[in-house]
Amino acid sequence: MQGTNNPQNILKKHFGFDQFRPLQEDIITGVLNQKDTLVLMPTGGGKSICFQLPALLLPHITLVISPLIALMKDQVEALKANGIAADFLNSSMDEGEQNNLIDKLKRGEIKLLYLSPEKLLTLASYLEANIKISLIAIDEAHCISQWGHDFRPEYTKLAKLRDLWPNIPVIALTATADKITRKDIVKQLNLQNPNIFVASFDRPNLSLSVKFAVKKKQKLQEISDFIDTRKNESGIIYCLSRKSTEEMASELSEFGISAECYHAGLSSEQRNKVQDNFINDRTKVICATIAFGMGIDKSNVRFVIHNSLPKNMEGYYQEIGRAGRDGLPSDTILYYSLGDIMLLRSFIEDSGQKELNFEKLNRMQQYAETPICRRKILLAYFGETLEMPCNNCDVCKQPRSTFDGTLLAQKALSALVRTEEKVGNNLLIDILRGSHRKEIIENNYDKIKTYGAGKDLPYSDWQKYLLQMLNLGLVEIAYDDNHTLKVSDFGKEVLFGKKSIDLVKTDELQKFEPKKKRNLLEDDVKDLDKELFDYLRSVRRQFSEKENVPAYVIFSDATLQELSEKKPIQISDLLHINGMGEFKIKKYGNTFVKEIKQWLRNNDVKAPKGNTYKETFELLKEGYSIEEIAEARKIHTTTIYSHIAQLYSKNEIDSLDPYINSVEIELVRKAASELGDTKQLTPIFNHLNQEIPFHIIRLCLAYIEKELG
Ligand code: ADP
Ligand code: ZN
């Protein structure tokens, strides 16, 4: 492909993207100018391009340090799928393989080399002495900091890189945002006056919703219904314990859903298998403890469900962030209960850093309880402000209405005082609802004034109101006293009518997102696109099975989506589809175009008429060579030349200079006139002793004809 090698062209040619995402271009320009760089960008933000693209423009090799073999493998596969010379060195390679790779490096046949920090350090002096390096990229750079959430001691040794390669620029990348970690990375890697880029942590394509106190059975039903509406889509369900991952997976399986569990108790072999099944779309749903997701790059995770409350916002953000890396709409749902909070609180009681952890849990709880846009709260936590409500969270979609809850709270507070604050929340609710359970009768709680005063409300409503009271600070849980509830000073003020409070109606906390009424016509069209999408997914699957790579390495869901909307039926249309780089167009373009045409025919959808020589024209304009066009379109080069002749006759192209020279023109001119001004190719071909190929003769004739006017 011709054209200058600027970042924009490389982006299109090798990665198939038309535009840079925010910050990418500035980052890349800095790196190409030898600046040390620190990039903070959320998962899915597009960090990889920031070093992969410069790697293609720099003269020597780019080393990429990454902590997890699975991640390296994924990235290298994705690069190779784009026709980029990348490879990785890992400890599982034998000496022969390793030497092979090193030979390739020496011959300059590799642009990007991925390796673990350990591997880098053992090979560092050798590499320094034998191989020219242009750039060092350090992925997951927060692993170097004790402040980060994933400290890895082997990362700290990377500080030595600077001594070995004092003049090679370093780019460090992470999705961890906080300021201490940021500073620490700069210091430990000894980055020199670095460019620091902090991208927005907003992920607008992720819907956010939270549901409180949904009973186990109903929750299971809801989750399975939710998954059923997402045919062929995959997701992760995070659970608190190993046991609950196993339970969830087997219960979903009973609903006929393909689900597996994943936790630290499985052997590494088992874990790899589960992960592999997920990546290759053989398993749809993974029920996992937080250990899952670290090492995978799967871009088309369409939903993340939390089966219980995460212990802090950092964890929550990271886990939901594993959905929708390809930028397509994806859903996240958080289920939590009072029981989760009690459990997490008791864990914290037994942990170090109690205060900090309680504070973090409180913030998590506030998020779950918020009556205002959740995204605002989430981003505020990471120090960003969102001006407008997001319209993609459950609160925005359905604003909560509140009522004066003073009287309701007084009933509970009063009952609590009359038990001398000796009961926990379950017993308190039973008292309010007038239960006859043994403890109530034994303790004479049935004699107190507010016994049965809350009969009108179901148990689950009381649970929700009590949680709100807890959050408002009316009551506190005494962890050191059997988790009994105590009335706070503020609670007393409410009890004695000095202060009033508002509560959110319980039915508002649980409502499903309303199904939007949609335009029928538009719906039909969308459904059709969806069918084509599913069809193309099966085409993609055939390639992925044949090549033994995950489907999203072939094309992302976002690319398939665009294909099913735009329905390109000629190769040149593919140029405008995101994710269609030159290499992939050549490799898959023809099949996909054919399949789309076939599908349109089978479904009686009128395809726009293709124009074969116009298409050649489009591709020529993009800088493709004749051979490349022929290969991509699976037609003969001779045909392409005849298109060029037509384009020249129709004045679409100005010159045939690249294809024919004046000697050929004169020979053909002479032959044609000797044969009585013929325009037939074969007699001219024979007349010239079959020495001038047909396509050249054709082009010469086009030239001569135009000359004559
Ligand atoms: P990160 O490493 O920050 O989590 P990735 O580099 O894996 O993110 O990118 C996430 C997704 O976004 C990938 O599917 C990638 O192909 C896509 N992507 C990156 N840059 C662009 C861009 N400029 N235009 C369109 N898609 C992009
Ligand atoms: Zn919102």
XYZ file of C-alpha atoms and ligand atoms in Angstrom:
737
model
C 0.000 0.000 0.000
C 1.363 3.392 -0.899
C 0.973 6.591 1.030
C 3.102 8.096 3.703
C 3.743 6.222 6.873
C 2.095 8.555 9.311
C 0.286 7.281 12.404
C -3.121 7.911 10.851
C -2.336 5.724 7.835
C -0.845 2.998 9.971
C -3.951 3.032 12.145
C -6.108 2.308 9.122
C -3.771 0.009 7.323
C -2.760 -2.272 10.169
C -5.560 -1.945 12.683
C -8.425 -0.986 10.430
C -9.547 2.029 12.466
C -10.479 5.332 10.909
C -9.973 7.502 13.936
C -7.906 7.664 17.036
C -9.657 7.518 20.355
C -9.106 10.445 22.706
C -5.440 10.837 23.708
C -4.126 8.014 21.524
C -2.688 10.314 18.892
C -1.000 12.638 21.392
C 0.460 9.699 23.235
C 1.819 8.205 20.028
C 3.304 11.498 18.831
C 5.112 11.835 22.150
C 6.445 8.302 22.015
C 7.701 8.807 18.467
C 9.488 11.894 19.755
C 11.331 9.753 22.280
C 9.387 10.987 25.300
C 8.971 8.815 28.359
C 5.256 8.375 28.849
C 2.759 7.281 31.472
C -0.715 6.343 30.282
C -3.689 5.909 32.593
C -6.667 4.652 30.709
C -9.540 2.436 31.741
C -9.770 -1.141 30.577
C -10.991 -1.120 27.012
C -9.789 2.445 26.516
C -7.327 1.431 23.837
C -3.958 1.398 25.540
C -2.375 -1.257 23.333
C -2.374 0.863 20.184
C -0.311 3.453 22.071
C 2.769 1.256 21.852
C 1.817 -1.144 19.081
C 1.451 1.578 16.511
C 4.763 3.348 17.289
C 6.403 -0.087 17.171
C 5.527 -0.246 13.483
C 7.024 3.152 12.769
C 10.192 2.856 14.813
C 13.273 1.359 13.187
C 14.035 -1.382 15.733
C 12.279 -3.698 18.133
C 9.736 -2.738 20.773
C 9.879 -4.794 23.951
C 6.578 -5.224 25.737
C 6.616 -6.285 29.370
C 3.430 -7.917 30.549
C 2.784 -9.888 33.723
C 0.560 -12.661 32.445
C 1.339 -15.246 29.832
C -2.311 -15.551 28.839
C -2.477 -11.834 28.114
C 0.680 -11.921 26.062
C -0.562 -14.821 24.044
C -3.824 -13.042 23.351
C -2.186 -9.829 22.271
C 0.351 -11.561 20.076
C -2.413 -13.533 18.397
C -4.385 -10.357 17.790
C -1.326 -8.663 16.291
C -0.569 -11.612 14.062
C -4.165 -11.620 12.906
C -3.509 -8.098 11.667
C -0.408 -9.255 9.853
C 1.986 -7.671 12.330
C 5.247 -9.403 13.189
C 4.941 -10.019 16.913
C 5.979 -12.847 19.179
C 6.522 -13.666 22.809
C 9.184 -15.320 24.858
C 8.018 -17.398 27.751
C 9.394 -19.920 30.130
C 7.523 -22.815 28.579
C 9.655 -22.590 25.418
C 12.549 -24.995 25.083
C 16.003 -23.807 24.188
C 15.580 -24.577 20.515
C 12.426 -22.509 20.226
C 14.003 -19.719 22.162
C 17.079 -19.669 19.931
C 14.899 -19.674 16.873
C 13.108 -16.639 18.122
C 16.338 -14.885 18.978
C 17.616 -15.509 15.448
C 14.476 -13.927 14.091
C 15.022 -10.953 16.356
C 18.556 -10.572 15.106
C 17.389 -10.639 11.528
C 14.942 -7.878 12.355
C 11.965 -10.054 11.487
C 10.040 -9.121 14.600
C 8.662 -5.707 15.483
C 7.134 -6.432 18.883
C 8.493 -8.849 21.417
C 6.374 -9.625 24.483
C 8.024 -10.992 27.570
C 7.564 -11.310 31.302
C 9.666 -9.208 33.677
C 11.574 -12.295 34.838
C 12.411 -13.277 31.299
C 13.463 -9.766 30.437
C 15.824 -9.565 33.344
C 17.488 -12.888 32.662
C 17.972 -11.940 29.012
C 18.599 -8.240 29.471
C 22.367 -8.143 28.994
C 22.162 -10.466 26.046
C 19.479 -8.384 24.388
C 21.367 -5.202 25.128
C 24.485 -6.546 23.449
C 22.867 -8.197 20.455
C 19.622 -6.604 19.538
C 18.645 -3.074 18.688
C 15.718 -1.747 20.646
C 13.603 1.308 19.914
C 11.036 1.334 22.692
C 10.166 -0.388 25.933
C 6.501 -0.673 26.861
C 5.482 -1.706 30.358
C 1.908 -2.913 30.484
C -0.012 -3.179 33.770
C 2.585 -0.825 35.202
C 0.773 -0.543 38.541
C 2.216 -3.975 39.368
C 5.422 -2.149 40.251
C 3.792 -0.290 43.106
C 2.945 -1.538 46.539
C 0.134 0.982 46.487
C -1.518 -0.641 43.531
C -3.925 -3.493 44.028
C -1.777 -6.039 42.244
C 1.781 -5.645 43.436
C 4.273 -8.011 41.854
C 7.754 -8.094 43.356
C 9.356 -9.084 40.051
C 8.162 -5.776 38.590
C 10.305 -3.761 40.984
C 13.404 -5.112 39.285
C 12.354 -3.299 36.130
C 13.924 -0.229 37.688
C 17.184 -1.642 36.321
C 16.070 -1.163 32.733
C 17.118 2.433 32.852
C 20.726 1.533 33.633
C 20.883 -0.881 30.732
C 19.080 1.272 28.193
C 19.438 4.843 29.384
C 18.418 6.332 26.050
C 15.508 4.156 25.044
C 12.117 5.742 25.745
C 9.781 3.911 28.096
C 5.994 3.932 27.952
C 4.210 2.649 31.055
C 0.496 1.839 30.920
C -2.105 1.046 33.537
C -5.809 1.135 34.263
C -5.258 2.026 37.898
C -6.014 5.642 38.436
C -5.074 6.764 41.872
C -2.484 9.427 42.424
C -0.121 7.578 44.762
C 0.267 4.676 42.379
C 0.808 7.077 39.534
C 3.643 8.867 41.324
C 5.170 5.623 42.411
C 5.307 4.280 38.859
C 7.145 7.376 37.646
C 9.602 7.162 40.494
C 10.293 3.444 40.361
C 10.716 3.272 36.612
C 12.758 6.426 36.743
C 10.753 8.002 33.940
C 12.442 11.181 32.765
C 10.199 14.208 32.650
C 7.416 12.018 31.308
C 4.303 12.933 29.399
C 1.452 11.856 31.647
C -1.933 11.130 30.101
C -5.020 10.462 32.163
C -8.033 9.396 30.145
C -11.576 9.668 31.356
C -12.637 6.635 33.307
C -16.154 6.881 32.042
C -17.399 3.816 30.195
C -20.657 5.075 28.778
C -21.399 1.816 26.962
C -21.828 -0.031 30.263
C -25.305 0.155 31.714
C -25.367 0.216 35.494
C -28.073 -1.188 37.650
C -28.414 -2.327 41.220
C -31.035 -4.523 42.838
C -31.519 -4.919 46.499
C -32.843 -7.802 48.555
C -34.019 -10.038 45.760
C -34.735 -13.472 47.176
C -32.393 -16.201 46.091
C -34.874 -18.125 44.013
C -36.215 -15.066 42.299
C -32.705 -13.804 41.664
C -31.809 -17.034 39.956
C -34.918 -16.787 37.822
C -34.129 -13.181 36.923
C -30.556 -13.987 36.024
C -31.533 -16.926 33.886
C -34.237 -14.868 32.143
C -31.706 -12.154 31.548
C -29.218 -14.589 30.031
C -31.927 -16.185 27.903
C -32.597 -12.882 26.207
C -28.948 -12.723 25.278
C -28.566 -15.523 22.836
C -24.936 -16.232 21.913
C -23.647 -13.597 24.263
C -21.294 -14.228 27.091
C -20.813 -12.828 30.535
C -19.333 -13.183 33.987
C -21.124 -13.591 37.302
C -19.012 -12.611 40.289
C -19.702 -14.425 43.535
C -18.254 -13.967 46.976
C -17.166 -17.519 47.728
C -15.964 -20.607 45.920
C -19.027 -22.423 47.064
C -21.385 -19.846 45.647
C -19.628 -19.929 42.262
C -20.182 -23.679 42.162
C -23.783 -23.374 43.222
C -24.552 -20.651 40.727
C -22.942 -22.559 37.863
C -24.826 -25.740 38.591
C -28.128 -23.945 39.081
C -27.757 -22.096 35.813
C -26.863 -25.354 34.120
C -30.164 -26.723 35.349
C -31.825 -23.883 33.491
C -30.047 -25.112 30.394
C -27.461 -22.352 30.375
C -23.888 -23.180 29.532
C -22.086 -22.143 32.691
C -18.887 -23.079 34.494
C -17.318 -21.970 37.732
C -13.854 -20.549 38.261
C -12.022 -20.032 41.518
C -8.675 -20.377 43.195
C -9.523 -23.864 44.434
C -9.324 -25.352 40.942
C -6.054 -26.707 39.614
C -4.303 -24.412 37.192
C -5.050 -26.909 34.474
C -8.767 -26.756 35.225
C -8.681 -22.982 35.360
C -6.949 -22.738 32.014
C -9.552 -24.992 30.532
C -12.454 -22.948 31.868
C -10.818 -19.777 30.647
C -10.153 -21.277 27.262
C -13.757 -22.418 26.928
C -14.938 -18.938 27.725
C -12.556 -17.162 25.378
C -13.550 -19.466 22.550
C -17.269 -19.067 23.239
C -17.752 -22.683 24.207
C -18.924 -21.652 27.658
C -21.283 -18.752 27.843
C -21.249 -17.815 31.473
C -18.482 -17.993 34.031
C -19.394 -17.867 37.716
C -16.223 -16.678 39.318
C -14.573 -15.296 42.364
C -12.619 -12.145 41.683
C -9.642 -14.176 40.507
C -11.270 -14.412 37.098
C -10.787 -11.891 34.367
C -7.314 -10.641 35.200
C -5.603 -12.436 32.404
C -8.141 -12.216 29.646
C -8.587 -9.807 26.848
C -11.941 -11.056 25.598
C -13.443 -7.935 24.110
C -16.999 -9.185 23.707
C -18.035 -9.894 27.278
C -21.595 -8.560 27.092
C -22.596 -8.589 30.747
C -21.196 -8.692 34.244
C -23.437 -9.597 37.151
C -22.474 -9.292 40.785
C -24.190 -11.871 42.886
C -23.306 -9.906 45.998
C -21.820 -6.600 47.029
C -18.146 -6.034 46.159
C -16.073 -4.829 49.081
C -14.990 -1.587 47.470
C -15.505 0.639 44.468
C -12.109 -0.133 42.953
C -12.945 -3.803 42.731
C -16.429 -3.112 41.428
C -15.170 -0.771 38.729
C -12.538 -3.209 37.619
C -14.972 -6.104 37.473
C -17.730 -4.354 35.550
C -14.966 -2.995 33.310
C -14.428 -6.474 31.927
C -17.665 -6.067 29.996
C -17.857 -4.251 26.693
C -14.217 -3.632 25.920
C -15.157 -3.436 22.262
C -17.261 -0.375 23.041
C -20.622 -2.004 22.277
C -23.492 -1.635 24.740
C -23.092 -4.063 27.621
C -24.976 -4.549 30.847
C -23.939 -4.715 34.451
C -26.206 -5.684 37.323
C -25.337 -5.683 40.979
C -27.438 -7.722 43.417
C -26.914 -7.156 47.093
C -28.565 -7.768 50.389
C -28.348 -6.773 53.979
C -26.710 -10.137 54.586
C -23.828 -9.213 52.223
C -23.158 -6.097 54.187
C -23.193 -7.938 57.484
C -20.819 -10.547 56.103
C -18.406 -8.050 54.590
C -18.442 -6.042 57.775
C -17.579 -9.049 59.844
C -14.696 -9.857 57.461
C -13.425 -6.348 57.957
C -13.697 -6.665 61.724
C -11.156 -9.462 61.460
C -8.871 -7.688 59.008
C -6.010 -5.271 59.298
C -6.690 -1.689 58.140
C -10.166 -1.834 59.629
C -10.963 1.825 59.385
C -9.944 2.198 55.771
C -11.843 -0.907 54.754
C -15.004 0.167 56.560
C -14.784 3.488 54.840
C -14.411 1.779 51.462
C -17.348 -0.490 52.134
C -19.427 2.508 53.143
C -18.685 4.200 49.859
C -19.665 1.029 48.030
C -22.898 0.913 49.965
C -23.630 4.556 49.246
C -23.213 3.831 45.571
C -25.645 0.932 45.778
C -28.145 3.059 47.682
C -27.860 6.265 45.739
C -31.000 8.062 44.644
C -28.997 10.011 42.032
C -27.306 8.956 38.783
C -24.985 6.068 39.578
C -22.397 7.037 37.024
C -22.013 10.374 38.744
C -21.205 8.616 41.986
C -18.887 6.135 40.320
C -16.903 8.793 38.485
C -16.859 11.110 41.470
C -15.166 8.324 43.350
C -12.356 8.397 40.804
C -12.176 12.160 40.905
C -14.145 12.955 37.763
C -17.335 14.923 37.456
C -20.129 14.058 35.120
C -22.178 17.130 34.312
C -25.354 15.538 33.051
C -27.158 12.455 34.300
C -25.991 9.505 32.215
C -29.317 8.044 31.098
C -27.775 4.624 31.158
C -28.228 3.628 34.776
C -31.291 2.348 36.558
C -31.697 5.558 38.542
C -31.641 7.748 35.443
C -34.013 5.438 33.634
C -36.365 5.433 36.546
C -35.917 8.180 39.083
C -36.730 7.135 42.641
C -39.598 8.738 44.442
C -39.348 9.241 48.164
C -41.888 9.710 50.933
C -41.796 11.054 54.473
C -40.566 7.945 56.273
C -40.487 9.424 59.771
C -43.445 7.501 61.094
C -42.244 4.234 59.632
C -38.793 4.730 61.115
C -40.284 5.640 64.484
C -42.108 2.311 64.633
C -38.859 0.425 64.163
C -36.828 2.663 66.468
C -39.412 2.463 69.171
C -39.542 -1.329 69.002
C -35.791 -1.416 69.148
C -35.619 0.768 72.261
C -38.246 -1.369 73.954
C -36.203 -4.524 73.433
C -33.422 -2.628 75.166
C -31.488 -2.811 71.906
C -30.954 -6.510 72.340
C -32.124 -7.705 68.922
C -30.630 -7.938 65.469
C -32.466 -6.991 62.326
C -34.236 -10.324 61.706
C -35.777 -10.461 65.129
C -36.680 -6.799 64.999
C -38.583 -7.307 61.768
C -40.379 -10.310 63.236
C -41.433 -8.223 66.212
C -42.688 -5.454 63.955
C -44.628 -7.975 61.911
C -46.098 -9.694 64.961
C -44.490 -13.098 64.535
C -45.032 -15.825 67.126
C -41.547 -17.256 66.958
C -40.106 -18.725 70.107
C -37.608 -15.991 70.984
C -40.344 -13.407 70.818
C -42.643 -15.171 73.225
C -39.795 -16.169 75.556
C -38.542 -12.624 75.838
C -42.007 -11.103 76.123
C -41.376 -9.063 73.005
C -45.007 -9.707 72.092
C -45.947 -7.479 74.995
C -44.229 -4.344 73.752
C -46.287 -1.541 72.327
C -45.055 -1.697 68.751
C -45.376 -5.493 68.446
C -47.158 -6.079 65.160
C -47.131 -2.371 64.303
C -45.522 -3.149 60.970
C -47.791 -6.015 59.914
C -48.899 -4.157 56.826
C -45.493 -4.475 55.199
C -43.878 -7.666 53.927
C -40.666 -8.855 55.508
C -38.572 -7.893 52.493
C -39.850 -4.303 52.579
C -38.794 -3.981 56.169
C -35.360 -5.237 55.237
C -35.041 -2.511 52.667
C -36.239 0.209 54.997
C -33.917 -0.945 57.739
C -30.997 -0.775 55.351
C -31.943 2.748 54.426
C -32.158 3.608 58.115
C -28.731 2.141 58.579
C -27.368 4.211 55.728
C -29.010 7.335 57.043
C -27.307 6.689 60.364
C -30.460 6.140 62.459
C -29.195 2.801 63.696
C -25.828 1.131 63.973
C -24.815 -2.503 64.027
C -22.887 -3.600 67.127
C -20.502 -6.169 65.719
C -19.035 -6.795 69.128
C -22.478 -7.521 70.564
C -23.962 -10.254 68.402
C -24.771 -7.854 65.584
C -27.566 -6.297 67.574
C -28.904 -2.934 66.454
C -28.378 0.243 68.463
C -30.215 3.520 68.077
C -27.859 6.405 67.288
C -28.204 9.971 68.570
C -29.679 10.948 65.253
C -32.064 7.996 65.563
C -33.203 9.287 68.913
C -33.942 12.684 67.449
C -36.093 11.069 64.782
C -37.761 8.849 67.362
C -38.710 11.847 69.468
C -40.004 13.767 66.495
C -37.265 16.388 66.434
C -36.108 15.433 62.954
C -37.823 13.879 59.995
C -36.431 11.685 57.230
C -37.270 10.693 53.670
C -37.171 7.110 52.480
C -37.172 5.652 48.979
C -40.223 3.516 48.267
C -39.263 -0.136 48.275
C -40.982 -1.015 45.021
C -38.814 1.621 43.390
C -35.701 -0.204 44.474
C -36.540 -3.328 42.627
C -38.364 -2.421 39.498
C -37.074 -3.816 36.299
C -35.784 -1.388 33.757
C -38.825 -0.450 31.766
C -38.896 -1.821 28.256
C -38.748 1.190 26.056
C -41.485 1.429 23.475
C -39.705 1.267 20.220
C -40.571 2.250 16.743
C -41.937 -0.832 15.044
C -40.457 -0.235 11.657
C -37.086 0.495 13.107
C -37.400 -2.627 15.198
C -37.936 -4.786 12.170
C -34.871 -3.399 10.525
C -32.856 -3.911 13.666
C -34.034 -7.499 13.950
C -32.886 -8.162 10.451
C -29.486 -6.688 11.256
C -29.387 -8.872 14.302
C -30.014 -11.943 12.189
C -27.252 -11.018 9.820
C -25.041 -10.379 12.819
C -25.715 -13.889 14.085
C -25.039 -15.284 10.669
C -21.725 -13.459 10.374
C -20.851 -14.685 13.794
C -21.099 -18.224 12.472
C -18.880 -17.295 9.537
C -16.370 -15.851 11.971
C -16.548 -18.990 14.067
C -15.510 -21.147 11.117
C -12.376 -19.090 10.709
C -11.656 -19.068 14.400
C -11.955 -22.842 14.588
C -9.827 -23.350 11.541
C -7.120 -21.034 12.795
C -7.508 -22.034 16.403
C -7.750 -18.484 17.726
C -10.556 -16.840 19.700
C -13.337 -15.454 17.541
C -12.770 -11.862 18.635
C -9.230 -12.064 17.318
C -10.624 -12.554 13.807
C -13.082 -9.644 14.089
C -14.474 -7.888 17.130
C -18.220 -7.864 17.739
C -18.107 -4.163 16.956
C -16.805 -4.939 13.475
C -19.456 -7.614 12.890
C -22.092 -5.178 14.075
C -20.957 -2.575 11.607
C -20.917 -5.177 8.842
C -24.472 -6.180 9.623
C -25.637 -2.580 9.611
C -23.824 -1.423 6.488
C -24.053 -4.726 4.602
C -21.065 -4.155 2.337
C -21.203 -6.234 -0.810
C -17.937 -5.248 -2.349
C -14.419 -5.213 -1.040
C -14.024 -1.479 -1.379
C -16.963 -0.936 0.988
C -14.969 -2.768 3.622
C -12.427 0.023 3.704
C -14.850 2.075 5.730
C -15.571 -0.550 8.347
C -13.778 -0.221 11.683
C -11.468 -3.109 12.397
C -10.901 -3.930 8.712
C -7.191 -3.453 8.217
C -5.409 -4.214 4.993
C -4.301 -7.653 6.119
C -7.733 -8.736 7.273
C -9.426 -7.404 4.169
C -7.118 -9.520 2.074
C -7.563 -12.555 4.216
C -11.265 -12.491 5.009
C -12.790 -9.689 2.983
C -13.871 -11.750 0.046
C -15.558 -14.423 2.150
C -17.463 -11.922 4.240
C -18.622 -9.930 1.244
C -19.757 -13.124 -0.454
C -21.558 -14.343 2.639
C -23.321 -11.029 3.063
C -24.455 -11.109 -0.551
C -25.652 -14.657 -0.134
C -27.504 -13.785 3.037
C -29.167 -10.795 1.411
C -30.299 -12.988 -1.437
C -31.622 -15.702 0.878
C -33.527 -13.144 2.867
C -34.898 -11.311 -0.130
C -33.159 -8.131 0.852
C -32.224 -6.025 -2.101
C -28.519 -5.552 -2.252
C -27.220 -2.315 -3.677
C -25.794 -3.048 -7.109
C -22.064 -3.364 -7.059
C -20.025 -1.840 -9.804
C -17.004 -3.911 -10.382
C -14.676 -1.431 -12.024
C -15.716 1.342 -9.660
C -14.651 -0.936 -6.893
C -11.251 -1.419 -8.449
C -11.064 2.358 -8.638
C -11.808 2.740 -4.908
C -9.126 0.259 -4.017
C -6.579 1.878 -6.328
C -7.280 5.208 -4.678
C -6.574 3.614 -1.305
C -3.161 2.645 -2.622
C -3.671 -1.077 -3.146
C -1.531 -2.679 -5.834
C -3.061 -4.612 -8.746
C -1.935 -7.898 -7.201
C -3.398 -6.963 -3.833
C -6.722 -6.036 -5.374
C -6.829 -9.258 -7.334
C -6.038 -11.273 -4.248
C -8.587 -9.522 -2.080
C -11.343 -9.788 -4.641
C -10.345 -13.239 -5.780
C -10.361 -12.246 -9.405
C -7.638 -12.428 -11.997
C -5.177 -9.572 -12.458
C -6.134 -9.490 -16.158
C -9.639 -8.494 -15.124
C -8.275 -5.720 -12.943
C -6.293 -4.395 -15.906
C -9.396 -4.378 -18.031
C -11.085 -2.320 -15.267
C -8.187 0.093 -15.419
C -8.594 0.384 -19.163
C -12.280 1.195 -18.698
C -11.540 3.703 -15.955
C -9.041 5.393 -18.226
C -11.532 5.559 -21.098
C -14.110 7.091 -18.795
C -11.579 9.649 -17.575
C -11.725 8.334 -14.036
C -7.966 7.949 -14.010
C -5.593 10.357 -15.724
C -2.668 8.266 -16.657
C -1.621 4.769 -17.591
C 2.040 5.498 -16.933
C 2.331 3.088 -14.033
C 1.268 0.191 -16.257
C 2.553 0.680 -19.812
C 5.518 2.354 -21.467
C 5.973 4.151 -24.782
C 7.715 1.200 -26.472
C 4.714 -1.029 -25.824
C 2.358 1.668 -27.036
C 4.268 2.087 -30.294
C 4.445 -1.669 -30.910
C 0.723 -2.063 -30.388
C -0.046 1.021 -32.469
C 1.999 -0.362 -35.348
C 0.500 -3.841 -35.107
C -3.045 -2.516 -34.945
C -2.585 -0.328 -37.982
C -0.848 -3.128 -39.936
C -3.868 -5.300 -39.182
C -6.236 -2.679 -40.542
C -6.918 -0.688 -37.378
C -8.243 -3.651 -35.489
C -9.324 -3.464 -31.850
C -9.226 -7.180 -31.325
C -6.665 -8.453 -28.898
C -5.821 -11.901 -30.227
C -4.695 -10.866 -33.750
C -2.463 -8.172 -32.226
C -1.115 -10.645 -29.664
C -0.174 -13.085 -32.436
C 1.134 -10.374 -34.702
C 3.552 -9.371 -31.938
C 4.828 -12.966 -31.598
C 2.855 -13.409 -28.407
C 5.472 -11.354 -26.609
C 3.217 -8.660 -25.196
C 0.675 -9.850 -22.647
C -3.015 -9.384 -23.322
C -3.612 -6.916 -20.537
C -0.852 -4.630 -21.779
C -2.300 -4.701 -25.263
C -5.682 -3.795 -23.859
C -4.250 -0.839 -21.920
C -2.301 0.351 -24.960
C -5.454 0.237 -27.074
C -7.269 2.316 -24.456
C -4.414 4.813 -24.575
C -4.415 5.016 -28.377
C -8.153 5.375 -28.563
C -8.143 8.298 -26.183
C -5.322 9.935 -28.136
C -7.500 9.800 -31.203
C -10.215 11.584 -29.203
P -6.956 -1.677 26.961
O -5.619 -2.335 26.764
O -6.852 -0.229 27.288
O -7.862 -2.415 27.880
P -7.308 -2.367 24.205
O -6.045 -1.803 23.696
O -7.399 -3.846 24.355
O -7.709 -1.673 25.572
O -8.494 -1.841 23.282
C -9.832 -2.155 23.567
C -10.631 -2.339 22.290
O -10.745 -1.106 21.600
C -9.975 -3.311 21.322
O -11.001 -4.129 20.777
C -9.359 -2.399 20.274
O -9.244 -3.050 19.037
C -10.345 -1.239 20.245
N -9.724 0.041 19.807
C -8.573 0.585 20.236
N -8.323 1.763 19.605
C -9.345 1.968 18.757
C -9.678 3.016 17.814
N -8.899 4.065 17.637
N -10.829 2.879 17.110
C -11.635 1.805 17.294
N -11.379 0.793 18.145
C -10.252 0.860 18.881
Zn -27.269 7.690 35.406
